[in-house]
XYZ file of C-alpha atoms in Angstrom:
101
model
C 0.521 9.620 9.819
C 2.758 7.457 12.082
C 5.588 6.030 9.936
C 6.086 3.088 12.294
C 2.429 2.058 11.578
C 2.797 0.588 8.244
C -0.236 0.600 6.092
C -1.645 -2.779 4.996
C -4.204 -4.550 2.941
C -5.578 -7.790 4.167
C -7.744 -8.305 1.213
C -6.940 -8.921 -2.434
C -8.712 -5.710 -3.584
C -9.407 -3.580 -0.363
C -8.090 -2.814 2.928
C -9.401 -4.348 6.168
C -11.285 -2.078 8.357
C -8.818 -0.043 10.581
C -8.940 -1.804 14.020
C -11.140 -4.466 12.696
C -10.537 -8.199 13.338
C -8.716 -8.580 9.944
C -6.428 -5.584 10.598
C -3.810 -7.790 12.172
C -1.048 -9.716 10.230
C -1.546 -12.794 12.520
C -5.356 -13.122 11.436
C -5.187 -11.803 7.928
C -4.317 -15.132 6.090
C -5.766 -17.738 8.310
C -9.120 -16.194 9.309
C -9.670 -13.569 6.764
C -8.394 -15.429 3.563
C -6.243 -12.309 2.781
C -2.674 -11.331 2.151
C -0.922 -8.921 4.385
C 0.836 -6.318 2.252
C 2.733 -3.239 3.415
C 3.700 -1.632 0.330
C 4.833 -1.893 -3.356
C 8.099 -1.086 -5.309
C 7.738 1.908 -7.563
C 10.048 0.979 -10.453
C 9.683 4.316 -12.505
C 8.664 7.943 -11.770
C 5.961 9.733 -13.652
C 7.506 12.500 -15.732
C 5.709 15.211 -13.431
C 6.031 13.740 -10.278
C 8.705 14.613 -7.718
C 8.072 11.719 -5.444
C 7.615 8.053 -6.842
C 5.268 7.316 -4.010
C 3.307 10.406 -4.561
C -0.506 10.340 -3.644
C -3.476 12.505 -4.379
C -7.051 12.154 -2.971
C -9.495 10.519 -5.200
C -12.454 12.507 -6.652
C -14.813 11.277 -4.020
C -12.539 12.061 -1.062
C -12.677 8.564 0.184
C -9.222 7.409 -0.533
C -5.918 7.934 -2.416
C -4.622 7.476 -5.902
C -0.917 6.565 -6.350
C 0.085 9.126 -9.005
C 3.925 9.116 -8.580
C 4.857 6.047 -10.356
C 3.974 4.869 -13.784
C 5.193 1.195 -13.078
C 4.847 -0.760 -9.792
C 6.194 -4.146 -8.726
C 3.480 -5.942 -6.541
C 4.096 -8.523 -3.844
C 4.060 -11.646 -6.285
C 6.664 -10.098 -8.749
C 10.466 -10.449 -8.711
C 10.936 -6.859 -7.371
C 7.877 -6.848 -5.135
C 9.491 -7.066 -1.710
C 11.187 -4.368 0.220
C 14.360 -6.209 0.212
C 14.429 -6.690 -3.556
C 13.182 -3.236 -4.646
C 16.503 -1.396 -4.295
C 18.151 -4.095 -6.536
C 15.583 -3.160 -8.937
C 16.344 0.470 -9.001
C 13.223 0.996 -7.417
C 11.771 2.976 -4.313
C 9.707 1.116 -1.775
C 6.466 2.768 -1.105
C 4.237 2.154 2.013
C 0.517 1.670 1.769
C -1.282 4.467 3.731
C -3.040 3.417 6.838
C -5.282 6.152 8.094
C -9.093 6.734 8.383
C -10.399 9.310 5.650
C -13.684 11.088 6.295
């Protein structure tokens, strides 16, 4: 995974196809009716998790489940930006952007 290539979601409930038309912050909102989101603020850590941003492959092997945090602040919430997250005693977690086959 390239850390400089922040993962993103252009749609409210799904990710745009990698390399597709909507996989571009300049096209996401105006052309694809989406919101460009790069991550979330993990505001608490699961008791058994070493990493609040921890992931595990889903049962179908088609994506990830975020398992490291019991509580997450999303983009439209007070702690839901990278800048605000630290002030909320949270950890900023990036969405993963890579093809899973």
